Amino acid sequence: MHQTVLLCVSLLLAVSLFVVVGQRLRVPSPIFLVISGLVISLIPGMPQIAVDPDLIFLIFLPPLLYEAAWFTSWKEFWRWRRIIITFAFGLVIVTALAVAYVSSALIPGFTLALGFLLGGIISPPDAVAATSVLRGINVPKRLISILEGESLINDASSLIIFRFAMSAVLSGTFVWQQAATDFVLVTLMGIAVGLLVGCVFYAIHRWLPITTRVSILLTFITPYIMYLTAEEFHYSGVMAVVTGGLFLSNRSHKMLNHSARIQGTGMWSTVVFALNGLVFILIGLELPLIVTGLGNYSRTEAVVYSLVITSLLILVRLGSALGSAVFTQMVGRFIPVADRNPGWRGPVIVGWAGMRGVVSLAAALSIPLTLPSGAPFPHRNLILFITFVVILITLIFQGMTLPLVIRWVKFRDPDNRPPEEEQESTVRLKLLAVALRKLNDTYGREVLTNELVANLKQRLENDTRLTRQHLSSLDCDTGDFDEYNRILSDIITTKRNELIRLRTRNEFDDEVIRKEEAHIDLEEEKLDHPIH
């Protein structure tokens, strides 16, 4: 136990150090952590670390998926729903098919069922890797929305394929019709479980008198309940977490108070940072264990197989992205689409941003060592090695070259949205306008008789901050402070209601709305803890 705790603490310290160094070198954290893990694994005398796949599926995956769903813009997700669903389901199935037939033809003794197993493992790109690489690069909002939305759902579709392929390998039979029916059932029931559990937790947050700390704790428990409930009934736990996360995120302004949002955001950002860091550094640390497990395969053969399959993945994704653009242009004449002429530049960026990561590693490691008959699981070590090389090449090679591809294609945002700073100013001006209107219409007399309320009006008019130190220096009695706090609370409520109305309008990004919500939360937090 002491050694396990020491290992976890050491890895967290290493993650913290490597992230700082990676930021200084301007290398995305996932890429630098994988490289660092590789370097550490090559140190003589370094003990081999075996990762339990249940640890990733049960401990790491639910909160990571939930956090990604929570901060996904529902408006953007719905806007690009067709291309997201096409990539998350269609591209995953096409990729699994391509890998299945190519690998079964390329590798001696590799059956079609094993090919589908491998395809289900390596088909889903990793959300964290793509967004980490794109952060800090001037990329149109639509591309980030498509990549984030796709990565939310494709984990579920790939793991369902993996589950059916595993069943075929273990049982020796595979019925296409049954697999297709089960695929739809597992997906839809996973969505239903996520919505059901989401409704239960929404009711708890909304109508039970729970404290801020309990509320934050419940947000951390929620994804595990969703995942475990769905998996208990053999449905998709991933779809349950994603669906429930989207459902609750879209209602967070109703079920969480300002303190829960402020404190919860800090808690979640730290937890997700630690989990992501551990996962990516563990990917690099797995190298020696995977190489030594190759068994009868020579390293040259394994590398050749891995390079061929990795190249296939890249080409299939690029071809599918460009093909979807042509298809969208054709069907756009008959049905409404978000963009009737997507061109080739955006699809090239989306096609190149196909880095694999944690889900692929966890799925590969979850392959059992033996069949039900007691015989060794066929080609298990080779599947692990191919998965590792796919993650390594797509994460490091594609991740490092993605900024170059973005600069090369020179993609311009066709949405012509105002810059984020301009949107922030517009939203802030609208909130200030409605607050001033409320103050003038309802509290005109108090503005003339109460120095603090007059100061509030001046602050709203000048868009400046009034500090607690300034409030404490004013010569006023307790009654004035009580009246001021009451009026300020009403003003904050008015601004919050206006922000809720603006949330439904498409001209403002959810990120901008969230930033303004954070400003209002901070105002309310100060109001709850006044300094006299």
mmCIF file with all atom_site columns, C-alpha atoms in Angstrom, residues 75 133 138 162 174 218 220 223 248 260 290 295 323 349 355 386 388 402 411 462 509 512:
data_model
loop_
_atom_site.group_PDB
_atom_site.id
_atom_site.type_symbol
_atom_site.label_atom_id
_atom_site.label_alt_id
_atom_site.label_comp_id
_atom_site.label_asym_id
_atom_site.label_entity_id
_atom_site.label_seq_id
_atom_site.pdbx_PDB_ins_code
_atom_site.Cartn_x
_atom_site.Cartn_y
_atom_site.Cartn_z
_atom_site.occupancy
_atom_site.B_iso_or_equiv
_atom_site.pdbx_formal_charge
_atom_site.auth_seq_id
_atom_site.auth_comp_id
_atom_site.auth_asym_id
_atom_site.auth_atom_id
_atom_site.pdbx_PDB_model_num
ATOM 1  C CA . LYS A 1 75  ? -25.649 25.244  -29.067 1.00 0.00 ? 75  LYS A CA 1
ATOM 2  C CA . VAL A 1 133 ? -2.919  21.168  -29.239 1.00 0.00 ? 133 VAL A CA 1
ATOM 3  C CA . ASN A 1 138 ? -6.181  30.811  -33.924 1.00 0.00 ? 138 ASN A CA 1
ATOM 4  C CA . PHE A 1 162 ? -14.961 -3.474  -29.097 1.00 0.00 ? 162 PHE A CA 1
ATOM 5  C CA . PHE A 1 174 ? -20.534 -13.329 -34.828 1.00 0.00 ? 174 PHE A CA 1
ATOM 6  C CA . LEU A 1 218 ? -22.672 15.338  -5.769  1.00 0.00 ? 218 LEU A CA 1
ATOM 7  C CA . PHE A 1 220 ? -18.261 14.495  -8.548  1.00 0.00 ? 220 PHE A CA 1
ATOM 8  C CA . PRO A 1 223 ? -20.655 10.556  -13.466 1.00 0.00 ? 223 PRO A CA 1
ATOM 9  C CA . LEU A 1 248 ? -27.064 18.807  -16.447 1.00 0.00 ? 248 LEU A CA 1
ATOM 10 C CA . ALA A 1 260 ? -21.117 25.948  -6.012  1.00 0.00 ? 260 ALA A CA 1
ATOM 11 C CA . ILE A 1 290 ? 4.431   -3.819  -24.089 1.00 0.00 ? 290 ILE A CA 1
ATOM 12 C CA . GLY A 1 295 ? 6.562   -12.867 -27.639 1.00 0.00 ? 295 GLY A CA 1
ATOM 13 C CA . GLY A 1 323 ? -15.688 12.998  -48.534 1.00 0.00 ? 323 GLY A CA 1
ATOM 14 C CA . ILE A 1 349 ? -7.668  20.241  -40.276 1.00 0.00 ? 349 ILE A CA 1
ATOM 15 C CA . MET A 1 355 ? -4.831  11.833  -32.156 1.00 0.00 ? 355 MET A CA 1
ATOM 16 C CA . ILE A 1 386 ? -0.009  -1.788  -32.408 1.00 0.00 ? 386 ILE A CA 1
ATOM 17 C CA . PHE A 1 388 ? 0.691   1.799   -28.398 1.00 0.00 ? 388 PHE A CA 1
ATOM 18 C CA . LEU A 1 402 ? -1.154  20.072  -36.597 1.00 0.00 ? 402 LEU A CA 1
ATOM 19 C CA . PHE A 1 411 ? -8.500  28.430  -43.175 1.00 0.00 ? 411 PHE A CA 1
ATOM 20 C CA . ASN A 1 462 ? -18.562 53.877  -15.559 1.00 0.00 ? 462 ASN A CA 1
ATOM 21 C CA . ASP A 1 509 ? -20.631 31.785  -27.578 1.00 0.00 ? 509 ASP A CA 1
ATOM 22 C CA . VAL A 1 512 ? -18.546 34.265  -23.282 1.00 0.00 ? 512 VAL A CA 1
#
